[in-house]
Structure formats: structure tokens, C-alpha cells
mmCIF file of C-alpha atoms in Angstrom:
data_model
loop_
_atom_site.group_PDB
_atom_site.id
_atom_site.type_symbol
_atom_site.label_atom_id
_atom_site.label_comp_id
_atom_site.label_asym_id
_atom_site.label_seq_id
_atom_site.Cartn_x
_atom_site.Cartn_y
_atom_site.Cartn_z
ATOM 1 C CA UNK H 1 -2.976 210.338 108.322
ATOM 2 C CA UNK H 2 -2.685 206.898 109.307
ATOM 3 C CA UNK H 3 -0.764 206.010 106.228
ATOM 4 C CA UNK H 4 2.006 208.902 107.158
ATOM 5 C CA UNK H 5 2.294 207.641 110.917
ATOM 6 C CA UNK H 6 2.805 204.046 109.352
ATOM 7 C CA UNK H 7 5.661 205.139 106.864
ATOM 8 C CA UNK H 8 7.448 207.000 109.412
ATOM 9 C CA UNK H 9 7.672 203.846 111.879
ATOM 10 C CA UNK H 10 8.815 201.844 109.066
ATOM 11 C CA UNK H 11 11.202 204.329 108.486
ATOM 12 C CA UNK H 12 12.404 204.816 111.594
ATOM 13 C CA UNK H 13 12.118 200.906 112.006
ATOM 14 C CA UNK H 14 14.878 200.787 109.261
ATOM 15 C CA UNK H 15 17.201 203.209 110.701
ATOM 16 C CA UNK H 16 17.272 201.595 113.652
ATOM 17 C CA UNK H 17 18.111 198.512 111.827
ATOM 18 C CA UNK H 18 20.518 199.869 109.809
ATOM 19 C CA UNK H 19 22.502 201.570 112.702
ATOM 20 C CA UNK H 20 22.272 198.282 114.332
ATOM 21 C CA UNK H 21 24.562 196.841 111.416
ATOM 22 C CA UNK H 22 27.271 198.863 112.463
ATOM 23 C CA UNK H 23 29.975 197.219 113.928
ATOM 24 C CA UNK H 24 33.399 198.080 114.831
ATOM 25 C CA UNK H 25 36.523 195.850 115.232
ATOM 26 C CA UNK H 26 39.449 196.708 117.728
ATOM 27 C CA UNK H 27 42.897 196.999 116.704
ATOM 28 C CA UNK H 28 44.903 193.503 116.895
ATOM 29 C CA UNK H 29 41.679 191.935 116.018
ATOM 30 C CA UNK H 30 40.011 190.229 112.919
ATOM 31 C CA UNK H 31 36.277 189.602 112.756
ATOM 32 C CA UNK H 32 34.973 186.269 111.309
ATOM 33 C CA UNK H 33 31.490 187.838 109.908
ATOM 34 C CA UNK H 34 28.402 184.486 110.041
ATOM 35 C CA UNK H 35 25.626 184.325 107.972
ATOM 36 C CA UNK H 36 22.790 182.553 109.297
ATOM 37 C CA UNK H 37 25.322 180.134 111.215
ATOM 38 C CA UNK H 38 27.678 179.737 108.393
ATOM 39 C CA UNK H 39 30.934 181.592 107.850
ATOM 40 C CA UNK H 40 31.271 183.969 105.013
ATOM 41 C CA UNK H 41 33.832 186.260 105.259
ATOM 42 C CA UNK H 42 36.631 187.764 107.144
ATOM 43 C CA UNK H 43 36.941 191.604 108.146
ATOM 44 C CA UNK H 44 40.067 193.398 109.209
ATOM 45 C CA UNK H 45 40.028 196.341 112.134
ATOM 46 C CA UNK H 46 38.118 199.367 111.452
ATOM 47 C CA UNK H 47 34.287 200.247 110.928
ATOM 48 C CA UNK H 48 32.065 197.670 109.183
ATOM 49 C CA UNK H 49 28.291 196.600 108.802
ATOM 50 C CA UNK H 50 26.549 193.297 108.843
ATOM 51 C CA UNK H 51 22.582 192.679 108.528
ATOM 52 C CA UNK H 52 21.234 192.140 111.982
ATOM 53 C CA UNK H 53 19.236 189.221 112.928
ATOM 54 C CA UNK H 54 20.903 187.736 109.482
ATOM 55 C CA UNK H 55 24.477 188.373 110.283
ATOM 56 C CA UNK H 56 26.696 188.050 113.700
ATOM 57 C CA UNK H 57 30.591 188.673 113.706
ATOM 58 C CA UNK H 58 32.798 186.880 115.710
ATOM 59 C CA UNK H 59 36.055 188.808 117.259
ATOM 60 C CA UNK H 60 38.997 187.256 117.147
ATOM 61 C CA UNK H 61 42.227 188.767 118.889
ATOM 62 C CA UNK H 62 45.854 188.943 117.203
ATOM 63 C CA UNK H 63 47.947 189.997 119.384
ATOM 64 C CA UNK H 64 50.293 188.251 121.336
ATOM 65 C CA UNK H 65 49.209 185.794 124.051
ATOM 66 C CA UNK H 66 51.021 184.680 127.497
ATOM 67 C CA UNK H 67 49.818 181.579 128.912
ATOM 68 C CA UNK H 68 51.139 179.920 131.725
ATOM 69 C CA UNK H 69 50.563 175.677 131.647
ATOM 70 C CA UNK H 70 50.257 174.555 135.666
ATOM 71 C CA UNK H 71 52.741 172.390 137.212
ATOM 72 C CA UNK H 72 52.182 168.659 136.328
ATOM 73 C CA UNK H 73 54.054 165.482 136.835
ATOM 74 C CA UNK H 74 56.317 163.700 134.105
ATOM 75 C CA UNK H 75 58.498 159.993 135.122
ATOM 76 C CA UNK H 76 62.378 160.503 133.628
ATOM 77 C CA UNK H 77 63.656 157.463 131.661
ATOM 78 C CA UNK H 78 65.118 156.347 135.147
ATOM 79 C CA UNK H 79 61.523 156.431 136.510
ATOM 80 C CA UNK H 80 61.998 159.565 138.593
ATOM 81 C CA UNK H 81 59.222 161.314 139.358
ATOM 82 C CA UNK H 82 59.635 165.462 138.641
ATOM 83 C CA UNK H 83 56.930 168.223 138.758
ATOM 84 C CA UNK H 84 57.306 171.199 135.791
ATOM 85 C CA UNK H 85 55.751 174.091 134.790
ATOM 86 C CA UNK H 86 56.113 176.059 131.956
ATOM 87 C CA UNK H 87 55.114 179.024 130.298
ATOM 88 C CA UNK H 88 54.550 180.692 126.658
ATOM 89 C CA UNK H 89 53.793 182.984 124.275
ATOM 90 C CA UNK H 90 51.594 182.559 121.302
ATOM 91 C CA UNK H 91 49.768 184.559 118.090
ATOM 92 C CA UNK H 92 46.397 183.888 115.907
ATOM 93 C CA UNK H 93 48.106 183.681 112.604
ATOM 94 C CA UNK H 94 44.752 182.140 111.046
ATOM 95 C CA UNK H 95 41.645 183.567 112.650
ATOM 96 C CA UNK H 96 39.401 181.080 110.315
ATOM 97 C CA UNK H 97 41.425 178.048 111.606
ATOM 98 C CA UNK H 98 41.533 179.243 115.393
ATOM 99 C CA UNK H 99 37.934 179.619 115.983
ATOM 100 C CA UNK H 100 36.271 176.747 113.255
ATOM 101 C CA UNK H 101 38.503 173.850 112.775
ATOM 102 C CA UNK H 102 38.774 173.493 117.142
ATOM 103 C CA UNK H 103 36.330 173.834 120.173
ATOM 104 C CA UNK H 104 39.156 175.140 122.130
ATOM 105 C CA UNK H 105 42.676 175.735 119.672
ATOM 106 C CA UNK H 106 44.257 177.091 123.178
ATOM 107 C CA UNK H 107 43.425 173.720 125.613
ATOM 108 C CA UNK H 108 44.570 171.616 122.216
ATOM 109 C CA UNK H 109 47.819 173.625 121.847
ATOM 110 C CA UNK H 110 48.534 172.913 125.832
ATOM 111 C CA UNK H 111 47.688 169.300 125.642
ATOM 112 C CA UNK H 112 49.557 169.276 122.204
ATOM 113 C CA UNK H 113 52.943 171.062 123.840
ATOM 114 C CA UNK H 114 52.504 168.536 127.188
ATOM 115 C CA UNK H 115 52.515 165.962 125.098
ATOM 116 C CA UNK H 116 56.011 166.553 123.518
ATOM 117 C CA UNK H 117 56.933 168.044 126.701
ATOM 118 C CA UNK H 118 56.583 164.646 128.393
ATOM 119 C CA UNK H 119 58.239 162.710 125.122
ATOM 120 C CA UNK H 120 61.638 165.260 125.292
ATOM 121 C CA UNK H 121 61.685 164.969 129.388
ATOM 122 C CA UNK H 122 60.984 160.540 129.166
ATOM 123 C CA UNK H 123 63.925 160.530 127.101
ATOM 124 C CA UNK H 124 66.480 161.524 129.536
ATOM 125 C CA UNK H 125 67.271 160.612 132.749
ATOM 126 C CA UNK H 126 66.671 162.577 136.188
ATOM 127 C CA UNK H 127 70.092 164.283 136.188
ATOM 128 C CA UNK H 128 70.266 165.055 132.684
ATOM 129 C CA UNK H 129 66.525 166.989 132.638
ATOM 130 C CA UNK H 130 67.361 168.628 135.744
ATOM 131 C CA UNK H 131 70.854 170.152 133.668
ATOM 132 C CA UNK H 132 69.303 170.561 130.170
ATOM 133 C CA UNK H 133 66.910 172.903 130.695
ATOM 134 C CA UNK H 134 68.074 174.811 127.632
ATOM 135 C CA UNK H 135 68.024 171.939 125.359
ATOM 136 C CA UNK H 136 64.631 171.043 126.479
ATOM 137 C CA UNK H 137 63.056 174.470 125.764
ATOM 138 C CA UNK H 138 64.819 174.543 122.496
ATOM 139 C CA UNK H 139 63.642 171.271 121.284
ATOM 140 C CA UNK H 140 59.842 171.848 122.815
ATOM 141 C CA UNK H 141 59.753 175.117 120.699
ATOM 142 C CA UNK H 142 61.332 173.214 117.411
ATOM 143 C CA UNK H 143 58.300 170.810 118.250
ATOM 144 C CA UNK H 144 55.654 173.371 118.375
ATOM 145 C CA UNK H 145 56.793 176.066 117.125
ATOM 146 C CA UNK H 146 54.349 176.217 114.190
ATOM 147 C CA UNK H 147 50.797 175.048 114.727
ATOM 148 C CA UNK H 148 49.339 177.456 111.888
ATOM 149 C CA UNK H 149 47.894 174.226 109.561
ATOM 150 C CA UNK H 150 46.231 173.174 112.898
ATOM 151 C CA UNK H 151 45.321 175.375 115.625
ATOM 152 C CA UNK H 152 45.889 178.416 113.716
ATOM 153 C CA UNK H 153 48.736 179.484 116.563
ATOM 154 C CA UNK H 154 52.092 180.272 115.980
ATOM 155 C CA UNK H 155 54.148 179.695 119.510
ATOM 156 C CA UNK H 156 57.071 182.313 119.834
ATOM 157 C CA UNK H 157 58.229 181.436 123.340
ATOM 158 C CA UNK H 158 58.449 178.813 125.318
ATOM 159 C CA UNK H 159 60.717 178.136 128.598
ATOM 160 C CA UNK H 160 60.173 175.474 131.263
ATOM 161 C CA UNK H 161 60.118 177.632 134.523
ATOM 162 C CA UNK H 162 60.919 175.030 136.926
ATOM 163 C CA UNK H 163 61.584 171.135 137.285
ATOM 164 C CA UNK H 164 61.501 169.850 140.310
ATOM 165 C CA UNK H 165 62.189 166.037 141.872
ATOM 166 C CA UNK H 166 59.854 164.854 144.010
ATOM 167 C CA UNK H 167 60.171 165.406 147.765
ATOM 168 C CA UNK H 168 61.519 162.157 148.252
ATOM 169 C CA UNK H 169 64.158 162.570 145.216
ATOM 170 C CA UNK H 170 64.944 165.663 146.988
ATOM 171 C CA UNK H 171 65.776 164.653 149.945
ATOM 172 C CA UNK H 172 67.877 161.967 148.940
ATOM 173 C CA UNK H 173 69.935 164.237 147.039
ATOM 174 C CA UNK H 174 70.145 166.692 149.488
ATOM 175 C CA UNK H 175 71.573 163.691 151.706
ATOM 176 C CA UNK H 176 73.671 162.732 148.821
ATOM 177 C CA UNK H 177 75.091 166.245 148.323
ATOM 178 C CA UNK H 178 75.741 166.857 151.526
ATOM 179 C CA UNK H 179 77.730 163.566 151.692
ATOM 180 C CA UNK H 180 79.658 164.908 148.540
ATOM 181 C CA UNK H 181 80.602 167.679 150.432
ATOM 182 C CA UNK H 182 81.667 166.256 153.371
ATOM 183 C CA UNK H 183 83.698 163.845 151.077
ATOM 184 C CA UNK H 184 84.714 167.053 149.096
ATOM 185 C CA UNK H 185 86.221 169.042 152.509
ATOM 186 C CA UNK H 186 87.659 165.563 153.831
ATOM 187 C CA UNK H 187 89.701 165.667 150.876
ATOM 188 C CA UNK H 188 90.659 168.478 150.852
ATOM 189 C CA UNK H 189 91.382 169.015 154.696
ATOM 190 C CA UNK H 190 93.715 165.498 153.652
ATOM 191 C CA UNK H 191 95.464 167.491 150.766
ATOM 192 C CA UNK H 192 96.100 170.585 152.951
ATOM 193 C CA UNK H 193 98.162 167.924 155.775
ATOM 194 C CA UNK H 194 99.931 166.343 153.032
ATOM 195 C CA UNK H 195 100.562 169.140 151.497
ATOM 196 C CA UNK H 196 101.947 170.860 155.337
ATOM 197 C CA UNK H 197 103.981 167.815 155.855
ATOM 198 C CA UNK H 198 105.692 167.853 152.513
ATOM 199 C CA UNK H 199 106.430 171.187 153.139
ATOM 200 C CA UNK H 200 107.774 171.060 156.218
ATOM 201 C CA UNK H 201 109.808 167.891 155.546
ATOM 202 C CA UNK H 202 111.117 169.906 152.440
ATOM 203 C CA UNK H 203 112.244 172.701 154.671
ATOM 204 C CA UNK H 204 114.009 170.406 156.721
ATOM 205 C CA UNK H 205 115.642 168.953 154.004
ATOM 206 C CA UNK H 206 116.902 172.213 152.439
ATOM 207 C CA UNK H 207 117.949 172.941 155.841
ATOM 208 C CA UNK H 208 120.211 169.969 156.187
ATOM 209 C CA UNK H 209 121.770 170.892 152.538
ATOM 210 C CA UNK H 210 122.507 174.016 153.109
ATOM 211 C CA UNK H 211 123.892 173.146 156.419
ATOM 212 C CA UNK H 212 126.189 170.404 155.036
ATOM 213 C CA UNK H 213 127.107 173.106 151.708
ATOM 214 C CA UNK H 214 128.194 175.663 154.412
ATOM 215 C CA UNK H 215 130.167 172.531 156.156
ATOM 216 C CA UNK H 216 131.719 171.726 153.114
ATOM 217 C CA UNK H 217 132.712 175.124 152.115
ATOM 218 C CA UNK H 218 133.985 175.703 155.697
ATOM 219 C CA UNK H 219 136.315 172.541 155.152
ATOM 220 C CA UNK H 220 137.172 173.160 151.871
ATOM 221 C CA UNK H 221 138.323 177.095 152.990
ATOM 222 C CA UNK H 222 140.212 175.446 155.682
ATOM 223 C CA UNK H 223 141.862 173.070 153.227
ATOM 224 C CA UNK H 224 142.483 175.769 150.926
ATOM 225 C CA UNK H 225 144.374 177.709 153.893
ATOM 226 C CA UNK H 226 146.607 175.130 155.221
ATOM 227 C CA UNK H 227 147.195 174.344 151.682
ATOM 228 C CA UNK H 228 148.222 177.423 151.199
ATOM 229 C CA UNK H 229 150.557 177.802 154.311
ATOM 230 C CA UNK H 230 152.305 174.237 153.485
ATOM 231 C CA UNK H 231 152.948 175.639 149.892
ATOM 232 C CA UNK H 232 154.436 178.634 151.264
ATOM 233 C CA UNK H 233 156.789 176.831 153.866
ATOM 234 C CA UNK H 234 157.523 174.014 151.339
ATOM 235 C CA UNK H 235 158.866 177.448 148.528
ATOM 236 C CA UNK H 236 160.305 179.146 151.387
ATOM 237 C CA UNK H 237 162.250 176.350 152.831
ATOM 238 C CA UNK H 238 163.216 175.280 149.320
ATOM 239 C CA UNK H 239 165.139 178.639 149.093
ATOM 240 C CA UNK H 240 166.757 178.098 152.152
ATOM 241 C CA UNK H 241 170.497 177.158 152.109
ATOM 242 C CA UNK H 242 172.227 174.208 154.215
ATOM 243 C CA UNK H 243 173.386 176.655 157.058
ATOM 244 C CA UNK H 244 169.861 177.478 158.239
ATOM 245 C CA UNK H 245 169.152 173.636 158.376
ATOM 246 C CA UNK H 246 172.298 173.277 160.356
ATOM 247 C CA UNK H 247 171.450 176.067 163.056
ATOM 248 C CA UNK H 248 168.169 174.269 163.264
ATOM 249 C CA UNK H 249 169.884 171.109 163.963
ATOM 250 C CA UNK H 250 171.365 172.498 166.295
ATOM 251 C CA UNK H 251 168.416 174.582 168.272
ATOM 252 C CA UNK H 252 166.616 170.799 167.849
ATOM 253 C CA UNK H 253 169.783 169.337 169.755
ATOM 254 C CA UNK H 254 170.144 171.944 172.435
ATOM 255 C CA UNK H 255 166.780 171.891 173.586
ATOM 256 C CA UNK H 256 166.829 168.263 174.010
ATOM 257 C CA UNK H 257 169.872 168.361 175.803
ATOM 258 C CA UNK H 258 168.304 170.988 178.254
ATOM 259 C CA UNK H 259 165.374 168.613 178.378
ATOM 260 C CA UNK H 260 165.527 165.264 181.158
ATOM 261 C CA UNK H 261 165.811 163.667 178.743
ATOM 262 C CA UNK H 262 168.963 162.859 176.666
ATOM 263 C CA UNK H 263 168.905 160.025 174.572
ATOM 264 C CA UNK H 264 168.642 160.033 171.113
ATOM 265 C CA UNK H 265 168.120 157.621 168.696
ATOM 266 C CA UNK H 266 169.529 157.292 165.021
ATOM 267 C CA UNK H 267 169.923 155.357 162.254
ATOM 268 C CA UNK H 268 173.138 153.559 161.696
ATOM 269 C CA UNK H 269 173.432 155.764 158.687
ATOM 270 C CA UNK H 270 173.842 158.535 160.401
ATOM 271 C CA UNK H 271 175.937 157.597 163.803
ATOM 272 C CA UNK H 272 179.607 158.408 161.367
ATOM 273 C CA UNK H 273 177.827 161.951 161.659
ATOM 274 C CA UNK H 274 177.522 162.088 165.276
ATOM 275 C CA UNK H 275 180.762 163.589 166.032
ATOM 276 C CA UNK H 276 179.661 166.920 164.088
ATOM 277 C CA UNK H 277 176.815 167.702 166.473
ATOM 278 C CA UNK H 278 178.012 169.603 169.630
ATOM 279 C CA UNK H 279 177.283 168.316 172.468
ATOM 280 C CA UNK H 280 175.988 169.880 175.884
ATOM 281 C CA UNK H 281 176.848 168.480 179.035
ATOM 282 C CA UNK H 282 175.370 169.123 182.607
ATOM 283 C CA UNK H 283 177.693 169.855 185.145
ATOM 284 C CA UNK H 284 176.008 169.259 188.697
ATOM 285 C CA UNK H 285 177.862 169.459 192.225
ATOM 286 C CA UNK H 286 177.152 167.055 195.010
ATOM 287 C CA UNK H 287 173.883 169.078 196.152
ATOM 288 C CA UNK H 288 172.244 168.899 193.648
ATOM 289 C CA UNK H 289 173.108 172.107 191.907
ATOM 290 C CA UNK H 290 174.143 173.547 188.448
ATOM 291 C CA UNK H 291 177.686 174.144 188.547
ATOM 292 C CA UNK H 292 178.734 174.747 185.005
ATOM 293 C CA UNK H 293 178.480 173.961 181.823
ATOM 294 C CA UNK H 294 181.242 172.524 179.284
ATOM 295 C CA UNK H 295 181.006 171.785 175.651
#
């Protein structure tokens, strides 16, 4: 009897230890199965069974990390002083490497990826980290892109969140930049005058041309005109025959002799022609008075 009660312990003692070799890894994970301390195989996801007591698995995950590195300080080849932070995303790619050949794989990648971090950022100046942001990210994830042979991580992402000056940087270019733009709207506050005055002086002077045009044409109408009416005296009296220069002769001599004033003076030329022009003489009486007229 006590030989029956004896088996069945044992053989509930080894069910019991055999359902305590069951194991199950998640999805995304690998197990790293230990024997006695010492690594002997690795298991994918799914069901599996190790020997208690001899055996222990260790779970590593696969899937993809974020991990965001704290702001910390970095001095610019100009010895500026700026704060950064970044963040990034990384994957186990080698489970056996990731949890054996480091203590900590993740603290060694971040020191790792500070390290070139601070290299890429001591190489430029302040003004040129604070505008390259791009080109820093691209060359930090070039740098650690890959740290499979190492850490057992593969980096997918990285991008520098921030970079910031120090608060006394900052402050001096704020003062700076808002000297710029004082500068800036002086300028252009200068342009805008210049640019009124040149204006205004160009009105002005397209006010004085066209003024002197219209003068010009006005004088050169008028010019036109009398032209015009000495052209058409000059062909109408060259049609005219002697006898209408004769009758004016002799309109021009009878209102002079009506006029006070009857002396006329010629050329000695034409005195033998004196006797031809009729002649008007004033007939007064002793008071004063017209009396008559003879010829």
C-alpha cells in the first residue's frame, strides 16, 4: 500500500515537473533558452519546453523600439554652447548579441549615438547646426545606422527634436535680430522716400515735357497758319495786275492826305514819278472851316 501511495507522488511529482517545462513565447519575441547558466539555443514564438531547475529562457523582444535620449549639452566649433535632444527608433536584429555580448546594448547604443552626435554638431559652427538640422540627422543615422555586429540593434530613425543656444546665446540673438530688423524696415522706409521722391520729381518732369510739346505744337500750328495766309496773299497778289496796285497807291495817298499829316518822303528814284500821283488839297476859309476841295 505504501509502495502505491509512493509511485503515485512520484508520478504526480513528474507531471508537475513536466508541465512546469512548458513555456510559451509572445509574438515579436525570441527566447534565448540557458542551460545551467550557459546559453544553448535560440527558440522562435510559439509553445516550447525546457527542463526546470536545469533550464531558464530568457525573452527577448523584436519589435520596434522608440527611445527618446534627454536633452544634453554639446560646444559648436565656435564654442557655443547648445542644448539637444533627440529621439529614435530601433530593432533586435540579433537576440544572442543584444542580451550576451553587453550589460546594457540600449545605454551603449545612446552613449554610442551621443558620441557621434557631439563629433557631427563640434564640426560646425553655431549658425550652421542651428540650419542643418537635416544634414545632421542624416549623417547621425549613416553613423549608426547599423549596430547589428555590436549591440545587436539596427537604428531605423533618428531626428534631433530640438537644438537650442543657450539663454545667453539667445538673447543676444534675439537683440541681434531685432537690430536686423530695425535695420531691415529703416531700409526699407529709406527706399519707399526715394522711391516717392523719384516719382514725384518724374511726374514733374513729364509734366514740364508735355507742357513745352503742347507749347511747341501750339507755335508750330500758329506758324503753320500765318504761313499759310502769307502764301496765300503772296499767290493771290502775284495774280494781281498793275491797276489794282495803282488804286492801292492811290487809297495809300488819299488817306494820308486826309491825315495831319502831309509829307511824304521818297527816294530820288522815284520823285520823276511824282507828278502821276493825284494830289488832294485842303481848302479851309478864314474860320477855320472846310470850304472845298480841289484836285
Amino acid at each position: 500500500m505504501m509502495l502505491k501511495i509512493l509511485l503515485g507522488v512520484i508520478v504526480v511529482l513528474i507531471i508537475a515537473y513536466i508541465c512546469c517545462g512548458f513555456r510559451i513565447v509572445p509574438q515579436n519575441n525570441e527566447g534565448l533558452v540557458e542551460t545551467l547558466g550557459k546559453y544553448s539555443k535560440t527558440v522562435k514564438a510559439g509553445f516550447i519546453f525546457i527542463w526546470p531547475l536545469f533550464q531558464r529562457i530568457r525573452k527577448v523582444p523584436l519589435a520596434l523600439q522608440p527611445l527618446e535620449i534627454s536633452k544634453y549639452s554639446i560646444i559648436t566649433k565656435d564654442n557655443a554652447e547648445i542644448t539637444t535632444s533627440l529621439t529614435l527608433n530601433y530593432l533586435v536584429t540579433d537576440s544572442y548579441r543584444y542580451f550576451y555580448n553587453n550589460t546594457d546594448s540600449v545605454e551603449s547604443m545612446v552613449q554610442l549615438i551621443r558620441g557621434h552626435l557631439r563629433d557631427i554638431i563640434g564640426r560646425m559652427d553655431l549658425n550652421s547646426a542651428l540650419g542643418s538640422t537635416k544634414e545632421i540627422n542624416d549623417q547621425l543615422f549613416t553613423a549608426t545606422g547599423d549596430l547589428t555586429n555590436i549591440y545587436g540593434i539596427k537604428v531605423v530613425r533618428v531626428n534631433v527634436d530640438e537644438l537650442l543656444p543657450s539663454p545667453e546665446i539667445q538673447r543676444a540673438m534675439d537683440k541681434q535680430l531685432t537690430a536686423d530688423r530695425e535695420k531691415t524696415a529703416a531700409i526699407a522706409k529709406a527706399e519707399g522716400e526715394a522711391r516717392t521722391i523719384e516719382m514725384t520729381t518724374k511726374a514733374k518732369n513729364d509734366a514740364l515735357v508735355a507742357t513745352a510739346k503742347a507749347n511747341a505744337q501750339a507755335v508750330k500750328t500758329q506758324a503753320d497758319a500765318d504761313a499759310y495766309r502769307v502764301q496765300k496773299m503772296q499767290d493771290a497778289l502775284s495774280k494781281a495786275g498793275e491797276g489794282y496796285f495803282r488804286n492801292q497807291s492811290l487809297d495809300s495817298f488819299n488817306q494820308l492826305a486826309q491825315g495831319p499829316n502831309n509829307l511824304i518822303v521818297v527816294g530820288k528814284d522815284e520823285m520823276t514819278d511824282l507828278g502821276k500821283v493825284p494830289a488832294l488839297k485842303k481848302v479851309w476859309d478864314a474860320s477855320g472851316q472846310k470850304d472845298s476841295t480841289e484836285e
